[in-house]
Tab-separated table of C-alpha atoms and ligand atoms in Angstrom:
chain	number	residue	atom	x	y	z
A	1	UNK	CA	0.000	0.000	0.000
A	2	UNK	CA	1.009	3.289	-1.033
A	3	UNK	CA	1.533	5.965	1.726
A	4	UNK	CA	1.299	9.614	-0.012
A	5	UNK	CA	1.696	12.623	2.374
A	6	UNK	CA	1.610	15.341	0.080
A	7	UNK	CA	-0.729	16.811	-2.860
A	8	UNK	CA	2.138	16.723	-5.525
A	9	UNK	CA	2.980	13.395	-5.081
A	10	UNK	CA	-0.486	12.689	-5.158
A	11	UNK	CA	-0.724	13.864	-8.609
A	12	UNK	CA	2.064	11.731	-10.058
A	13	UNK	CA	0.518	8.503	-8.518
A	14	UNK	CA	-3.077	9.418	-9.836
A	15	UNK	CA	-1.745	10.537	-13.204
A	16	UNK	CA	0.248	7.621	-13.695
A	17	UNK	CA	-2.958	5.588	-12.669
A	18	UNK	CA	-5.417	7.440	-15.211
A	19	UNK	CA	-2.998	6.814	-17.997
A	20	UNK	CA	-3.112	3.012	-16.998
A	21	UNK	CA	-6.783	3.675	-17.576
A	22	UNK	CA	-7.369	2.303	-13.601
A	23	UNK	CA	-11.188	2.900	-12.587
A	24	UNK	CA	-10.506	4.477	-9.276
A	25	UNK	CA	-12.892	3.709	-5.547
A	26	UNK	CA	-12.235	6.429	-2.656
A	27	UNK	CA	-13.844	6.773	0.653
A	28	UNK	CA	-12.776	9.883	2.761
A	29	UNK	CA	-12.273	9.775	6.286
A	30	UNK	CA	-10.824	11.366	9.301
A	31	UNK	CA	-9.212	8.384	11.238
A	32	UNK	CA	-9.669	6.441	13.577
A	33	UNK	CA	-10.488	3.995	11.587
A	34	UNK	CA	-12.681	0.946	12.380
A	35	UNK	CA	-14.469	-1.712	10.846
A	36	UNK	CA	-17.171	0.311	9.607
A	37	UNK	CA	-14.276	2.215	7.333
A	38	UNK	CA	-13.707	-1.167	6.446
A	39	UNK	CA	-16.937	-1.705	5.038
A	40	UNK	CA	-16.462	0.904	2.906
A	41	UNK	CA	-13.126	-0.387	1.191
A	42	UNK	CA	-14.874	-4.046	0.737
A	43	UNK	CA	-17.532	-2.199	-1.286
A	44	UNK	CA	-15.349	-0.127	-3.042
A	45	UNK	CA	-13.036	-2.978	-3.859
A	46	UNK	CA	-15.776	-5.116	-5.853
A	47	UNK	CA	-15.925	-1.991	-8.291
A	48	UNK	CA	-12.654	-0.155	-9.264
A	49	UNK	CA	-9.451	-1.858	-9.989
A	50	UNK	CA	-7.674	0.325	-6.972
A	51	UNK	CA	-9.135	1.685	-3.964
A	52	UNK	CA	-7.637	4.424	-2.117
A	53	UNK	CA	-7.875	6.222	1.166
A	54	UNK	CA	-7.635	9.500	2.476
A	55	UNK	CA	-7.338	10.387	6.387
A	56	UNK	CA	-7.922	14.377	7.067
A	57	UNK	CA	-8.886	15.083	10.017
A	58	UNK	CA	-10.909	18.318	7.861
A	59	UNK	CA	-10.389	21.560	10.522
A	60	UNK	CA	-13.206	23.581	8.447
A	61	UNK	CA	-16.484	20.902	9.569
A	62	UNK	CA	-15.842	21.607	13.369
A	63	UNK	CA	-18.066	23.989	14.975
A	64	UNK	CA	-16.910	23.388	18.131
A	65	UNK	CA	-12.352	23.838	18.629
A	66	UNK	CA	-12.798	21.532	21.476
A	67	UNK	CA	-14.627	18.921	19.811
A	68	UNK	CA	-11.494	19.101	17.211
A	69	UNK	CA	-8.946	18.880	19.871
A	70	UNK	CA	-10.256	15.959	21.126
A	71	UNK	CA	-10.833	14.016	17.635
A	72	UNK	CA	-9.223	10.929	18.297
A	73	UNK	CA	-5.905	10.857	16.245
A	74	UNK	CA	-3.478	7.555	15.566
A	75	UNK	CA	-2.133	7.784	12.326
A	76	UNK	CA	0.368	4.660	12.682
A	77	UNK	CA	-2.475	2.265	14.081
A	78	UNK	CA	-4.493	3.832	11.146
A	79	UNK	CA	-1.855	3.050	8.316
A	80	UNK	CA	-1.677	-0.349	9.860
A	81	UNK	CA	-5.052	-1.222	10.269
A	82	UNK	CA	-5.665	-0.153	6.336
A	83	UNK	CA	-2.443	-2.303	5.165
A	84	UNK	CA	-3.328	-5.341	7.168
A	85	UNK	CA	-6.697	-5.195	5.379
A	86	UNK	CA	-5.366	-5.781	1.979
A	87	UNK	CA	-8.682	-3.793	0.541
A	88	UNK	CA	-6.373	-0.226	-0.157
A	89	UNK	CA	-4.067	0.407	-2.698
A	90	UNK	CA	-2.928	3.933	-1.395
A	91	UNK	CA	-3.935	5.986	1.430
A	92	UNK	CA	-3.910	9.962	1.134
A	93	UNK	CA	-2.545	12.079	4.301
A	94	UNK	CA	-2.385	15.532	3.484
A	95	UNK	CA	-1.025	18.364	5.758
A	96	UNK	CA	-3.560	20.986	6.092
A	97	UNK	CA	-1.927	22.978	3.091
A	98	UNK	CA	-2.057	20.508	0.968
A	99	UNK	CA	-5.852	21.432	0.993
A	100	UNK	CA	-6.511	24.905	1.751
A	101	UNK	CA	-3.095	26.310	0.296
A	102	UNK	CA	-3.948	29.693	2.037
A	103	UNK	CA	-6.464	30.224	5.151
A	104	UNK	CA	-8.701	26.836	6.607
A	105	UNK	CA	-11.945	28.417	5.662
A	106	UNK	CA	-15.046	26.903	3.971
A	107	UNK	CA	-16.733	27.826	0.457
A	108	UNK	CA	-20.568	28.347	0.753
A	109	UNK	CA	-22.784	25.570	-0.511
A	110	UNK	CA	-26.627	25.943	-1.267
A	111	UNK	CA	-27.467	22.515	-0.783
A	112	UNK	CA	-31.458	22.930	-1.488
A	113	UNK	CA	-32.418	23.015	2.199
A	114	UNK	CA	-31.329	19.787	3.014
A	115	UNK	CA	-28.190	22.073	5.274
A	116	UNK	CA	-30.474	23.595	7.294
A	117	UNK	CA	-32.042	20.239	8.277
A	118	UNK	CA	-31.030	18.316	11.378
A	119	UNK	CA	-27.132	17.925	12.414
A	120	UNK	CA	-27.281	21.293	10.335
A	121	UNK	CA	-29.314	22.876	13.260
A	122	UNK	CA	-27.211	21.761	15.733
A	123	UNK	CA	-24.019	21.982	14.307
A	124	UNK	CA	-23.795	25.427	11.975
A	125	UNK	CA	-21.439	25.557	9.245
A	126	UNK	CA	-20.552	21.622	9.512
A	127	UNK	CA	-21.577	20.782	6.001
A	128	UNK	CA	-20.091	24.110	4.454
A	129	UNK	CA	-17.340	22.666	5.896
A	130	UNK	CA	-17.837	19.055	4.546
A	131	UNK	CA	-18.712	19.950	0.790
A	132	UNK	CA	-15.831	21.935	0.622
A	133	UNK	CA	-12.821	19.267	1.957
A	134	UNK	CA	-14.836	16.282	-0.043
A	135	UNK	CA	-14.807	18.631	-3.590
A	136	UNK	CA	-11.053	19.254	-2.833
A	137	UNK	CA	-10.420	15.810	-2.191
A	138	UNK	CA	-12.454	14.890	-5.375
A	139	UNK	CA	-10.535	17.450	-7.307
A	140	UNK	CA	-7.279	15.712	-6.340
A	141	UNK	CA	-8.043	12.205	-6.076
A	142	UNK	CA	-10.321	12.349	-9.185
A	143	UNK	CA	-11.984	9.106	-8.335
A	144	UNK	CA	-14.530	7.439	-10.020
A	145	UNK	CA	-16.616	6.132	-7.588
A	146	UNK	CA	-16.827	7.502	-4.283
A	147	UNK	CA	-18.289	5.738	-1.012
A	148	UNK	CA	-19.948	7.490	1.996
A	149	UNK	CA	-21.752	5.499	5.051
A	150	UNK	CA	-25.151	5.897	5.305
A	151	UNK	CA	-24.449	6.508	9.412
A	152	UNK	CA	-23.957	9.887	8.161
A	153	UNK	CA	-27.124	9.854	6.014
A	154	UNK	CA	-27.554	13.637	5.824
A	155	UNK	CA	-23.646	13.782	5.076
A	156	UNK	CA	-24.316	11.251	2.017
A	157	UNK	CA	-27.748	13.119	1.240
A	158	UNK	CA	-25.657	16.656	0.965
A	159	UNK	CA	-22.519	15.245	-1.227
A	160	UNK	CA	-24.718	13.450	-3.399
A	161	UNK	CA	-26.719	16.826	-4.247
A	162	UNK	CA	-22.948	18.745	-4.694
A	163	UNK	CA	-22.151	16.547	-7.031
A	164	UNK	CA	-25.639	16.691	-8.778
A	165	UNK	CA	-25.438	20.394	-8.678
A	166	UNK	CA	-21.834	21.104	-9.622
A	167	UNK	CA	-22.238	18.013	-12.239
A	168	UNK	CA	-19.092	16.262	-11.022
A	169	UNK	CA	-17.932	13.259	-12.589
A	170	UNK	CA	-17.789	10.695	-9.665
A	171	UNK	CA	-20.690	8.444	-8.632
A	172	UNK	CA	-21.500	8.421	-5.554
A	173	UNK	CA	-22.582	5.186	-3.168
A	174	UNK	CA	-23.992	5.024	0.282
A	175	UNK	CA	-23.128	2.067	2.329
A	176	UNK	CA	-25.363	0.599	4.597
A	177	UNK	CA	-24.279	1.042	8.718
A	178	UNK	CA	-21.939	-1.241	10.233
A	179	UNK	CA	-23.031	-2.274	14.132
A	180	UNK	CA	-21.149	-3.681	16.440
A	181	UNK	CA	-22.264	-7.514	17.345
A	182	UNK	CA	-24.809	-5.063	20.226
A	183	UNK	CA	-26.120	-3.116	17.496
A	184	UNK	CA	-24.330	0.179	18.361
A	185	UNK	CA	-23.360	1.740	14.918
A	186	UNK	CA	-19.738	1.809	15.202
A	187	UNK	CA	-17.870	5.313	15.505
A	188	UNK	CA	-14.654	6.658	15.822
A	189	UNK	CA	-16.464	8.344	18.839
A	190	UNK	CA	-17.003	5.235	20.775
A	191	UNK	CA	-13.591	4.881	21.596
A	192	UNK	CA	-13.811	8.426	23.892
A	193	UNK	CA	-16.663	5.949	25.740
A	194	UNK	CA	-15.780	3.264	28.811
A	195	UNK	CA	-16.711	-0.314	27.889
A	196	UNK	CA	-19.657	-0.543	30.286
A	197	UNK	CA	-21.302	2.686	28.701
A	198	UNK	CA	-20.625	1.152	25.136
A	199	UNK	CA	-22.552	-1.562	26.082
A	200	UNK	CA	-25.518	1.088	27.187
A	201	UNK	CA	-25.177	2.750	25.019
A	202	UNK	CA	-27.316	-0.692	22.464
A	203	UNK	CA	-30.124	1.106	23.731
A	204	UNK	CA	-29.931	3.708	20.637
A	205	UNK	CA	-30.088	0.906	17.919
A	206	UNK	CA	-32.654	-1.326	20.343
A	207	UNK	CA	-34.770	1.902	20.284
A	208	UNK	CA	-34.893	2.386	16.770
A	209	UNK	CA	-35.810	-1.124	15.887
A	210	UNK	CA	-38.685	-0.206	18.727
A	211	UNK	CA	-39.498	2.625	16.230
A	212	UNK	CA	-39.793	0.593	13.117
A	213	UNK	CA	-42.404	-1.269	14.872
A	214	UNK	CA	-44.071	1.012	16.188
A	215	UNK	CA	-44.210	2.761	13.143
A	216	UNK	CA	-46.422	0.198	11.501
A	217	UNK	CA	-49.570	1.341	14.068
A	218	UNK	CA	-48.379	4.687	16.186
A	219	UNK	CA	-49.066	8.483	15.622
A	220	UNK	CA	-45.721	10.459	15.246
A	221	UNK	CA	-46.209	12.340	17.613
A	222	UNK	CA	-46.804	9.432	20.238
A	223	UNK	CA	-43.363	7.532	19.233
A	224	UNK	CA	-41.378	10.922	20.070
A	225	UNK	CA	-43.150	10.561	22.803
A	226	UNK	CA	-41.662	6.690	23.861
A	227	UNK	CA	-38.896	8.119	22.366
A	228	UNK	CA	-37.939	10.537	24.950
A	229	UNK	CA	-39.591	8.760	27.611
A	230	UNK	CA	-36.668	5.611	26.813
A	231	UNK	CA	-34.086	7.944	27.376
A	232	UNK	CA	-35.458	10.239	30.736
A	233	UNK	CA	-35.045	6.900	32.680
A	234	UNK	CA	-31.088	6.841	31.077
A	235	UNK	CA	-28.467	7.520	33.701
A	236	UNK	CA	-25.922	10.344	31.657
A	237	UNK	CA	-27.338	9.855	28.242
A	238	UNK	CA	-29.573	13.018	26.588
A	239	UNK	CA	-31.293	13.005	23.784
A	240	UNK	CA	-30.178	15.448	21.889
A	241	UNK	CA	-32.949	14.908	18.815
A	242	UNK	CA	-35.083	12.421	17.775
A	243	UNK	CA	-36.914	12.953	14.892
A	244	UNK	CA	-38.786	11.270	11.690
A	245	UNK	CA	-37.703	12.886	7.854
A	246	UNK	CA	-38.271	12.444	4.659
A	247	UNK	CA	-35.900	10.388	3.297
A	248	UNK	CA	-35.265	12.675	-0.016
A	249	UNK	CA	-35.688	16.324	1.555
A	250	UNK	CA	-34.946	15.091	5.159
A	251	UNK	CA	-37.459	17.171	6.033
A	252	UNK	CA	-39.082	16.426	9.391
A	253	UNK	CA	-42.654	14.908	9.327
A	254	UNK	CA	-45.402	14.119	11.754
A	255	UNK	CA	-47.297	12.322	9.469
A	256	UNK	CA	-47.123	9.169	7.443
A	257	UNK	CA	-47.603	9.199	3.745
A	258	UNK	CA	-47.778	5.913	1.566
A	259	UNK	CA	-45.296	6.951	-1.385
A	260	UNK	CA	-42.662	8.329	0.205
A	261	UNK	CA	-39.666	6.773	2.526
A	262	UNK	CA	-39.173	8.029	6.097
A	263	UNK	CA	-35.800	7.072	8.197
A	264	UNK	CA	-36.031	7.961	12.097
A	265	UNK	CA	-32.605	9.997	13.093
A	266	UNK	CA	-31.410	9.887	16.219
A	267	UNK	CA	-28.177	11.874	18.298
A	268	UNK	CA	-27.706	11.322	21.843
A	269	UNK	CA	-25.070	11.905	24.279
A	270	UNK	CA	-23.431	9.193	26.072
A	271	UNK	CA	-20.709	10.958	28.730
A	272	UNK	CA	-20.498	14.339	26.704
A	273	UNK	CA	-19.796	11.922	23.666
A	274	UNK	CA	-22.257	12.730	21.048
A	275	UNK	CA	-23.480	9.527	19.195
A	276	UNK	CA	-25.566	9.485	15.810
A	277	UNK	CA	-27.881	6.648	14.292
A	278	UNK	CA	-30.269	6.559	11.818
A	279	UNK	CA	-32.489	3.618	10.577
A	280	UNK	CA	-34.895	3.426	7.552
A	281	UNK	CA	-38.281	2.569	8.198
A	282	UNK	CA	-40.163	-0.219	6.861
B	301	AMP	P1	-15.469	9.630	9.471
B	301	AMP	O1	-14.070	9.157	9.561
B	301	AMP	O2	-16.250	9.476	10.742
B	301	AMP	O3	-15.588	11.001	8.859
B	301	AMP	O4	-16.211	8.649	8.467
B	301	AMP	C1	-15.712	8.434	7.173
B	301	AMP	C2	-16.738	7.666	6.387
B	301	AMP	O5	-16.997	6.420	7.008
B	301	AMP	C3	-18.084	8.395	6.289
B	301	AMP	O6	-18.609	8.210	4.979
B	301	AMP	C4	-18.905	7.687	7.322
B	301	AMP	O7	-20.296	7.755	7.071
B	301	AMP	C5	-18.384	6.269	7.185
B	301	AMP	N1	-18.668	5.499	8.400
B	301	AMP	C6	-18.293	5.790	9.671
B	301	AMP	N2	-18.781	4.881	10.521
B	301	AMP	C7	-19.493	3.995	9.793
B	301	AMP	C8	-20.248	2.820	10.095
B	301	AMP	N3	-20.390	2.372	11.335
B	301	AMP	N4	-20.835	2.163	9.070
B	301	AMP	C9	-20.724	2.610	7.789
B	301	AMP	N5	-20.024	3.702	7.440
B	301	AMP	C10	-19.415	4.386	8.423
């Protein structure tokens, strides 16, 4: 596996691999990796002829500096962990400069709404901040397919509509979430969270599969209801949202209508460790 640390040598590596006429699979991340990374790389594997990697850990999506300070960071383990899979041809590690040459700042993005939604309530500027590292990296890596986890289903909503509305030529493929054998939805996060609160932390993924249920025969309303209910008997967890969208504008609903698709999204912190989930309903 290739290790390239800076943009130019970057280039070479991706021109030499155009000219070989290489299909190129890249999934972004910002380290930490786990199997749920993983899952991306198997995917993207089955359908280029190289896959590669990049690990920024992107400055411009954090609202919050202590949030950033605090990102977990272990780029050897990381290098490792990506080698010893034998699913990644190269892995990109920029320096900062490498993608914003002069100040760390964000571009502005008009992503029809679907920014204002959600995480984009709760965490302002994040996707301006997103949109702008991922069209970077796409500039540079110039893959052409690109893999996001649906985890992050608002993330994947939002890149798919920048690449719609900027008509950039990359496809772009969600991956279903990867749980841990207890259903959590594995995170770089989790690792900021003791063992015995990872293991309370199931009841996120045990609640949504409650909601999918419930879905079938319950008012909206009523299931935010249970909802928040669950989690006022939960000893240092908040719920931070819980909410039913639309699955194309992820626009929050209270009602149920027959020809659309609705996904429940969830964000609750465990120990001032701020988990995400999402599930689609049936
Ligand atoms: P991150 O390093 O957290 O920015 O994540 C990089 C990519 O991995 C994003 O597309 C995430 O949605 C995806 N990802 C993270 N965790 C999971 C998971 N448990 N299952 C599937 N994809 C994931």
């Amino acid at each position: 596996m290739e290790v390239i640390k800076n943009r130019k040598i970057l280039q070479d590596f991706i021109e030499r691999q155009k000219e070989m006429g290489k299909r190129i699979g890249f999934a972004p991340t910002m380290g930490a990796l786990h199997k749920g990374h993983l899952s991306l790389y198997e995917e993207a594997k089955k359908e280029n002829d190289l896959v590669i990697s990049s690990i920024f850990v992107n400055p411009t999506q954090f609202n919050n500096p202590e949030d950033l300070e605090k990102y977990p960071r272990d780029i050897n383990r990381d290098i490792l962990i990506l080698e010893n899979s034998g699913l990644v041809d190269a892995v990109y590690i920029p320096e900062v400069t490498d993608i914003y040459p002069e100040k760390a700042e964000s571009q502005h993005y008009d992503f029809d709404g679907l920014e204002n939604e959600m995480e984009g309530k709760s965490r302002p500027g994040h996707f301006d901040g997103v949109g702008t590292v991922v069209e970077e990296l796409f500039r540079q890596v110039q893959p052409d397919n690109a893999y996001f986890g649906e985890k992050d289903f608002q993330q994947l909503s939002i890149i798919k509509k920048m690449v719609d509305k900027k008509h950039l030529p990359v496809n772009i493929k969600g991956v279903s979430i990867y749980r841990a054998e207890n259903g959590l939805a594995l995170s770089s996060r989790n690792q900021r969270l003791h063992e015995e609160r990872r293991d309370a932390s199931k009841i996120i993924y045990e609640t949504l599969e409650k909601v999918n249920d419930w879905f079938k025969t319950v008012s909206i309303p009523e299931i935010k209801e249970r909802v928040a209910d669950i989690f006022d008997d939960q000893k240092g967890m908040q719920l931070e949202y819980f909410l039913i969208a639309d699955e194309n504008t992820l626009q929050e609903t209270d009602f149920f209508y027959k020809d659309r698709n609705f996904r429940a999204f969830i964000v609750v912190v465990v120990d001032g460790v701020r988990l995400i989930d999402n599930m689609h309903l049936d």
